[in-house]
Amino acid sequence: MKNLAEKKLKSAIVDPRFSKIASKAWKWVPIKAGTDGAFALAMIRWIIENKRYDAKFLAAANKAAAAAAGELSWTNATWLVKADGSFLRASEVILKEHMPDGKEVERPLASKEKRTTKDGKEWEFDPFVVLSNEKLVAFDPNDTKNAVTGDLFVNTKVESFDVKTGLQLVYESAASHTIEEWAQICGIASEDIVEPAREFTSHGKKAVADPHRGVSQHTNGFYNVLAVYTLNAMVGNWDWKGGLIKATTYAIDGSKDGNPFSLDTMHPNKIAPFGISIIRHGVKYEESTVFEGYQAKRQWYPFSSDIYEEILPSIGDAYPYPTKILFSYMSAAPYALPGGQTNINVLVDVNKLPLYIANDIGIGEMSMYADYIFPDLSYLERWEFHGSHPCIAQKVQPIRNPAVAPLTETVTVFGEKMPLSLEAMLLGIAEKMGLPGFGKDGLGEIIDLRRPEDFYLRMVANVAAGEAPGDEVPDADEEELRVFEQARRHLPPTVFDPARWKAIVGEKWWRKVVYVLNRGGRFQNYAKTFDGDKMKNKYGQLINLYLEKYAKTKSAITGKKLSAVATYLPIADVHGKEIHDEKEGFDLHMITFRDVTQTKSRTIVDDWLSAIRPENHIVLNTADASRLGVAEGDLVKVVSKSNHAGEWDLKNGRKKPMVGKVKGVEGMRPGIVGFTLGHGHWANGSSDMVIDGKRVRDDSRRATGVHANAAMRLHDYLQNTCLLDPVGGSVSFYDTKVRLLKQ
């Protein structure tokens, strides 16, 4: 924002909605929702054909070559790829040599090597291959001594193999349409692609493409994001000031040299995770014990981790196994997810989910269906280690610790009095079950785990210690110690006891822990962030433009292989069938966005925020409003192919219509309609509740406005879940076509 104000920053915002940042941009590109990948590929085509890419960066095939080129990271742009999708390996290239005696001898370009991992496991390394000045060269991507560069664009034959470079395959994907055709897909003029591409490549490495949220939350989200990151590789901006950087945090788990508490290894009887998760992540379908051929009952996600929208629908389908107990923490899945009403169907079905236990700060849109609710603490009452985000160049670790006395009741666990919370619940379960790793000497001799701070203060000590010996923070002096205790004198001993806290980390680390907590965490000095124009907190690794493991992976639904490079896929279901609900009269494309006063499902409880904007609106272009015959303030109902009734069925005898007030604006692409998250609640205090026979009256302000997630498109095949990205697993917030009915 500082650079914007000082005219040092030029930004192009690609978004169907004229956001606040778009209002400050050099260029706003109002593309059709879901065509982000097409836009990025069009830029890539223009950049390659106009030779505006960083050839030196892309040519480096290994770490040594990157260092020789003055780079910190390198790519696989030049690695040779066979027609079957796998990389060409050196042992597959057979060279013929004529010996002095006239005999012909065959030998591989390079032989396989036996190597050993850090934990002593043996594996076999087969070098990769590039074509460098028309000569085949074998190499190790992590070699720090022998620099290898390759030709960027190769389409040839090596022995019996048809081979291409990774960058050649990227170009072919980008060249599958002309710039004009890509522009037509995006619903914009071709100059809206060319101008940003020219500007993007006019500043060396001081340009960056950021794919945030709306780019990924489509059925084609993974490849949209891959296309945008491939754009960054075109200008070689990884690890450079003004380019693409990674989030860097101080370690909290004790994994760094010099950390005093190795929390990840201190557990005396640690059990490794086993089996398949309910969301089937990290496992290939065909390698699982439940493989039954294609198509699978539900999609599998071998390269993803947090497939939030799959949890309850998978429980509902008992796939890959039935579930008896569900624990949730701070969850509002029915409200927060597209098509969240399908989650309610599972939550109320005791045959599919016999026991549901929630940990929540209130009775929310999900926890209202729980058999038991354990109260949790608010953000000012609890510990939290926030980590970082790639927009922060410094190494940081913000740490929140209790600032006010909790409102929950006091409980006794392991003989210790503490506020009821998530941690107290977990400790209580551990005590009841006699689990190892908890209680007195739980983490080792005289290392107890009986209270939340037994764990959290040791995490703070690890942050204070830094990354290696000599990286510790200073000791807090006497004045700092006084300030530390005075600032917490209002807290009860169940939360803060300085003598107990000091005993947890010991004399050596106590003053350093105080030093960190007094500052709300640890934050690297700005001067230590950069090394000239390079980042000190570097990524410094291989960047894959070509994803071999994706080329070797099949969709669990279709059995077809995944694309290994950035590509454009139209909005479709898990079978790849395009969705065209507009042909059935649903003529508006619905998106959702956030307003600064309501950013989460739980922010509605803050009265001072609600007072600023008591309700939200159904926002659309004034031309669409005129065409539909609606004026500002008119009430309309949102209906879709998945929800003709235009309502939430709460399965408790109540139904909540998706009705909101119209607001016409110029800053929305025609054909797009949107609403903000945060309003239109049916729980979180928005309706009466009976607790222990006592009626707690509602705050009706929390029910105002509209929440239209229940209109978002459900999957025809999966049926009980929303549209989703079958590769990356993102939910689809932005692919639903709706109709507005005037009330």
Short mmCIF file of N, CA and C in Angstrom, two decimals, residues 588-671:
data_model
loop_
_atom_site.label_atom_id
_atom_site.label_comp_id
_atom_site.label_asym_id
_atom_site.label_seq_id
_atom_site.Cartn_x
_atom_site.Cartn_y
_atom_site.Cartn_z
N LEU A 588 -27.41 -16.26 -14.33
CA LEU A 588 -26.40 -15.46 -13.64
C LEU A 588 -25.36 -16.35 -12.99
N HIS A 589 -24.12 -15.94 -13.10
CA HIS A 589 -23.00 -16.69 -12.53
C HIS A 589 -22.73 -16.14 -11.12
N MET A 590 -22.91 -16.97 -10.09
CA MET A 590 -22.81 -16.49 -8.71
C MET A 590 -21.40 -16.68 -8.14
N ILE A 591 -20.93 -15.63 -7.49
CA ILE A 591 -19.68 -15.69 -6.74
C ILE A 591 -19.94 -15.20 -5.32
N THR A 592 -18.97 -15.39 -4.46
CA THR A 592 -19.06 -14.84 -3.11
C THR A 592 -17.75 -14.13 -2.79
N PHE A 593 -17.78 -13.17 -1.90
CA PHE A 593 -16.58 -12.42 -1.54
C PHE A 593 -16.71 -11.96 -0.10
N ARG A 594 -15.71 -11.25 0.39
CA ARG A 594 -15.70 -10.85 1.79
C ARG A 594 -15.70 -9.34 1.94
N ASP A 595 -16.40 -8.90 2.95
CA ASP A 595 -16.38 -7.50 3.34
C ASP A 595 -15.52 -7.37 4.59
N VAL A 596 -14.84 -6.26 4.73
CA VAL A 596 -13.89 -6.10 5.83
C VAL A 596 -14.57 -6.21 7.20
N THR A 597 -15.87 -5.96 7.27
CA THR A 597 -16.56 -6.02 8.56
C THR A 597 -17.04 -7.43 8.90
N GLN A 598 -17.08 -8.33 7.92
CA GLN A 598 -17.51 -9.71 8.17
C GLN A 598 -16.63 -10.64 7.35
N THR A 599 -15.60 -11.20 7.97
CA THR A 599 -14.65 -12.00 7.20
C THR A 599 -14.74 -13.49 7.49
N LYS A 600 -15.46 -13.87 8.53
CA LYS A 600 -15.57 -15.28 8.92
C LYS A 600 -17.01 -15.61 9.28
N SER A 601 -17.28 -16.90 9.43
CA SER A 601 -18.62 -17.30 9.83
C SER A 601 -18.93 -16.84 11.25
N ARG A 602 -17.90 -16.59 12.06
CA ARG A 602 -18.11 -16.25 13.47
C ARG A 602 -18.04 -14.76 13.78
N THR A 603 -17.74 -13.91 12.79
CA THR A 603 -17.59 -12.49 13.10
C THR A 603 -18.92 -11.79 13.34
N ILE A 604 -20.02 -12.46 13.03
CA ILE A 604 -21.35 -11.85 13.23
C ILE A 604 -21.61 -11.56 14.71
N VAL A 605 -20.90 -12.24 15.63
CA VAL A 605 -21.17 -12.05 17.06
C VAL A 605 -20.62 -10.73 17.57
N ASP A 606 -19.81 -10.02 16.77
CA ASP A 606 -19.24 -8.74 17.20
C ASP A 606 -20.19 -7.60 16.86
N ASP A 607 -20.85 -7.10 17.86
CA ASP A 607 -21.89 -6.09 17.66
C ASP A 607 -21.37 -4.85 16.95
N TRP A 608 -20.13 -4.44 17.29
CA TRP A 608 -19.61 -3.21 16.71
C TRP A 608 -19.33 -3.36 15.20
N LEU A 609 -19.09 -4.59 14.76
CA LEU A 609 -18.93 -4.82 13.33
C LEU A 609 -20.29 -4.82 12.63
N SER A 610 -21.25 -5.49 13.25
CA SER A 610 -22.60 -5.55 12.66
C SER A 610 -23.23 -4.17 12.57
N ALA A 611 -22.89 -3.29 13.49
CA ALA A 611 -23.46 -1.95 13.47
C ALA A 611 -23.00 -1.16 12.24
N ILE A 612 -21.80 -1.46 11.77
CA ILE A 612 -21.28 -0.75 10.59
C ILE A 612 -22.06 -1.16 9.34
N ARG A 613 -22.30 -2.46 9.20
CA ARG A 613 -23.05 -2.98 8.05
C ARG A 613 -24.02 -4.03 8.56
N PRO A 614 -25.24 -3.63 8.94
CA PRO A 614 -26.19 -4.54 9.56
C PRO A 614 -26.61 -5.72 8.68
N GLU A 615 -26.57 -5.55 7.36
CA GLU A 615 -26.95 -6.65 6.48
C GLU A 615 -26.16 -6.56 5.18
N ASN A 616 -26.12 -7.66 4.46
CA ASN A 616 -25.46 -7.66 3.16
C ASN A 616 -26.50 -7.61 2.05
N HIS A 617 -26.05 -7.73 0.80
CA HIS A 617 -26.94 -7.60 -0.35
C HIS A 617 -26.65 -8.65 -1.41
N ILE A 618 -27.57 -8.81 -2.31
CA ILE A 618 -27.34 -9.54 -3.55
C ILE A 618 -26.85 -8.50 -4.55
N VAL A 619 -25.57 -8.58 -4.89
CA VAL A 619 -24.93 -7.53 -5.69
C VAL A 619 -24.82 -7.98 -7.14
N LEU A 620 -25.25 -7.12 -8.07
CA LEU A 620 -25.14 -7.43 -9.49
C LEU A 620 -24.98 -6.15 -10.29
N ASN A 621 -24.61 -6.30 -11.54
CA ASN A 621 -24.42 -5.15 -12.40
C ASN A 621 -25.76 -4.45 -12.63
N THR A 622 -25.72 -3.12 -12.72
CA THR A 622 -26.97 -2.36 -12.90
C THR A 622 -27.69 -2.76 -14.19
N ALA A 623 -26.95 -3.17 -15.22
CA ALA A 623 -27.58 -3.61 -16.46
C ALA A 623 -28.38 -4.89 -16.24
N ASP A 624 -27.84 -5.81 -15.43
CA ASP A 624 -28.57 -7.04 -15.12
C ASP A 624 -29.79 -6.73 -14.26
N ALA A 625 -29.64 -5.79 -13.31
CA ALA A 625 -30.77 -5.41 -12.46
C ALA A 625 -31.90 -4.83 -13.31
N SER A 626 -31.53 -3.98 -14.28
CA SER A 626 -32.53 -3.39 -15.18
C SER A 626 -33.20 -4.47 -16.02
N ARG A 627 -32.42 -5.39 -16.54
CA ARG A 627 -32.96 -6.47 -17.37
C ARG A 627 -33.95 -7.33 -16.60
N LEU A 628 -33.65 -7.55 -15.31
CA LEU A 628 -34.52 -8.39 -14.48
C LEU A 628 -35.68 -7.61 -13.86
N GLY A 629 -35.67 -6.29 -14.02
CA GLY A 629 -36.74 -5.47 -13.48
C GLY A 629 -36.72 -5.35 -11.98
N VAL A 630 -35.50 -5.31 -11.39
CA VAL A 630 -35.39 -5.15 -9.94
C VAL A 630 -34.61 -3.87 -9.64
N ALA A 631 -34.98 -3.22 -8.56
CA ALA A 631 -34.32 -1.98 -8.15
C ALA A 631 -33.65 -2.19 -6.80
N GLU A 632 -32.78 -1.25 -6.45
CA GLU A 632 -32.06 -1.37 -5.18
C GLU A 632 -33.03 -1.47 -4.02
N GLY A 633 -32.81 -2.47 -3.16
CA GLY A 633 -33.67 -2.69 -2.01
C GLY A 633 -34.75 -3.72 -2.23
N ASP A 634 -35.02 -4.07 -3.49
CA ASP A 634 -35.99 -5.13 -3.77
C ASP A 634 -35.50 -6.45 -3.21
N LEU A 635 -36.43 -7.27 -2.75
CA LEU A 635 -36.08 -8.60 -2.25
C LEU A 635 -36.12 -9.62 -3.38
N VAL A 636 -35.08 -10.44 -3.45
CA VAL A 636 -35.04 -11.51 -4.44
C VAL A 636 -34.63 -12.81 -3.75
N LYS A 637 -35.10 -13.92 -4.30
CA LYS A 637 -34.69 -15.24 -3.81
C LYS A 637 -33.71 -15.84 -4.79
N VAL A 638 -32.68 -16.51 -4.25
CA VAL A 638 -31.66 -17.16 -5.07
C VAL A 638 -32.02 -18.63 -5.24
N VAL A 639 -32.17 -19.07 -6.50
CA VAL A 639 -32.46 -20.48 -6.78
C VAL A 639 -31.45 -21.00 -7.80
N SER A 640 -31.23 -22.30 -7.78
CA SER A 640 -30.28 -22.92 -8.70
C SER A 640 -30.79 -24.30 -9.07
N LYS A 641 -30.06 -24.97 -9.96
CA LYS A 641 -30.45 -26.33 -10.35
C LYS A 641 -30.42 -27.26 -9.15
N SER A 642 -29.53 -27.00 -8.20
CA SER A 642 -29.40 -27.86 -7.02
C SER A 642 -30.38 -27.48 -5.92
N ASN A 643 -30.98 -26.32 -6.01
CA ASN A 643 -31.88 -25.86 -4.94
C ASN A 643 -32.99 -25.01 -5.55
N HIS A 644 -33.98 -25.68 -6.11
CA HIS A 644 -35.10 -24.97 -6.75
C HIS A 644 -35.94 -24.21 -5.72
N ALA A 645 -35.95 -24.70 -4.47
CA ALA A 645 -36.76 -24.04 -3.44
C ALA A 645 -36.10 -22.77 -2.95
N GLY A 646 -34.80 -22.63 -3.14
CA GLY A 646 -34.11 -21.43 -2.69
C GLY A 646 -34.11 -21.27 -1.19
N GLU A 647 -33.81 -22.36 -0.46
CA GLU A 647 -33.87 -22.29 1.00
C GLU A 647 -32.91 -23.30 1.63
N TRP A 648 -32.61 -23.04 2.90
CA TRP A 648 -31.86 -23.97 3.74
C TRP A 648 -32.86 -24.84 4.49
N ASP A 649 -32.74 -26.15 4.38
CA ASP A 649 -33.53 -27.06 5.19
C ASP A 649 -32.67 -27.48 6.37
N LEU A 650 -32.99 -26.97 7.55
CA LEU A 650 -32.15 -27.18 8.73
C LEU A 650 -32.41 -28.52 9.42
N LYS A 651 -33.39 -29.28 8.94
CA LYS A 651 -33.71 -30.61 9.45
C LYS A 651 -34.13 -30.62 10.92
N ASN A 652 -34.60 -29.48 11.37
CA ASN A 652 -35.12 -29.40 12.74
C ASN A 652 -36.50 -28.76 12.76
N GLY A 653 -37.17 -28.87 11.62
CA GLY A 653 -38.49 -28.26 11.49
C GLY A 653 -38.46 -26.85 10.95
N ARG A 654 -37.25 -26.30 10.74
CA ARG A 654 -37.11 -24.93 10.24
C ARG A 654 -36.51 -24.92 8.84
N LYS A 655 -36.95 -23.96 8.06
CA LYS A 655 -36.35 -23.71 6.75
C LYS A 655 -36.06 -22.21 6.65
N LYS A 656 -34.92 -21.88 6.09
CA LYS A 656 -34.51 -20.48 6.00
C LYS A 656 -34.35 -20.12 4.53
N PRO A 657 -35.22 -19.25 3.99
CA PRO A 657 -35.13 -18.87 2.58
C PRO A 657 -33.86 -18.07 2.30
N MET A 658 -33.33 -18.24 1.11
CA MET A 658 -32.17 -17.45 0.67
C MET A 658 -32.70 -16.22 -0.06
N VAL A 659 -33.13 -15.25 0.74
CA VAL A 659 -33.73 -14.02 0.23
C VAL A 659 -32.91 -12.84 0.72
N GLY A 660 -32.56 -11.96 -0.19
CA GLY A 660 -31.79 -10.79 0.19
C GLY A 660 -32.18 -9.58 -0.63
N LYS A 661 -31.67 -8.42 -0.23
CA LYS A 661 -31.96 -7.18 -0.93
C LYS A 661 -30.98 -6.98 -2.08
N VAL A 662 -31.50 -6.45 -3.17
CA VAL A 662 -30.70 -6.19 -4.37
C VAL A 662 -29.88 -4.92 -4.21
N LYS A 663 -28.67 -4.95 -4.73
CA LYS A 663 -27.85 -3.74 -4.83
C LYS A 663 -27.18 -3.75 -6.20
N GLY A 664 -27.51 -2.76 -7.03
CA GLY A 664 -26.91 -2.65 -8.35
C GLY A 664 -25.63 -1.83 -8.31
N VAL A 665 -24.59 -2.31 -8.98
CA VAL A 665 -23.30 -1.62 -9.02
C VAL A 665 -22.76 -1.66 -10.44
N GLU A 666 -21.81 -0.77 -10.71
CA GLU A 666 -21.12 -0.82 -12.01
C GLU A 666 -19.89 -1.73 -11.93
N GLY A 667 -19.40 -1.95 -10.73
CA GLY A 667 -18.16 -2.70 -10.57
C GLY A 667 -18.34 -4.20 -10.46
N MET A 668 -19.17 -4.75 -11.28
CA MET A 668 -19.36 -6.19 -11.36
C MET A 668 -19.54 -6.54 -12.83
N ARG A 669 -18.81 -7.51 -13.31
CA ARG A 669 -18.96 -7.91 -14.70
C ARG A 669 -20.42 -8.30 -14.98
N PRO A 670 -21.02 -7.81 -16.05
CA PRO A 670 -22.38 -8.23 -16.39
C PRO A 670 -22.48 -9.74 -16.47
N GLY A 671 -23.56 -10.27 -15.89
CA GLY A 671 -23.73 -11.71 -15.86
C GLY A 671 -23.28 -12.34 -14.56
#
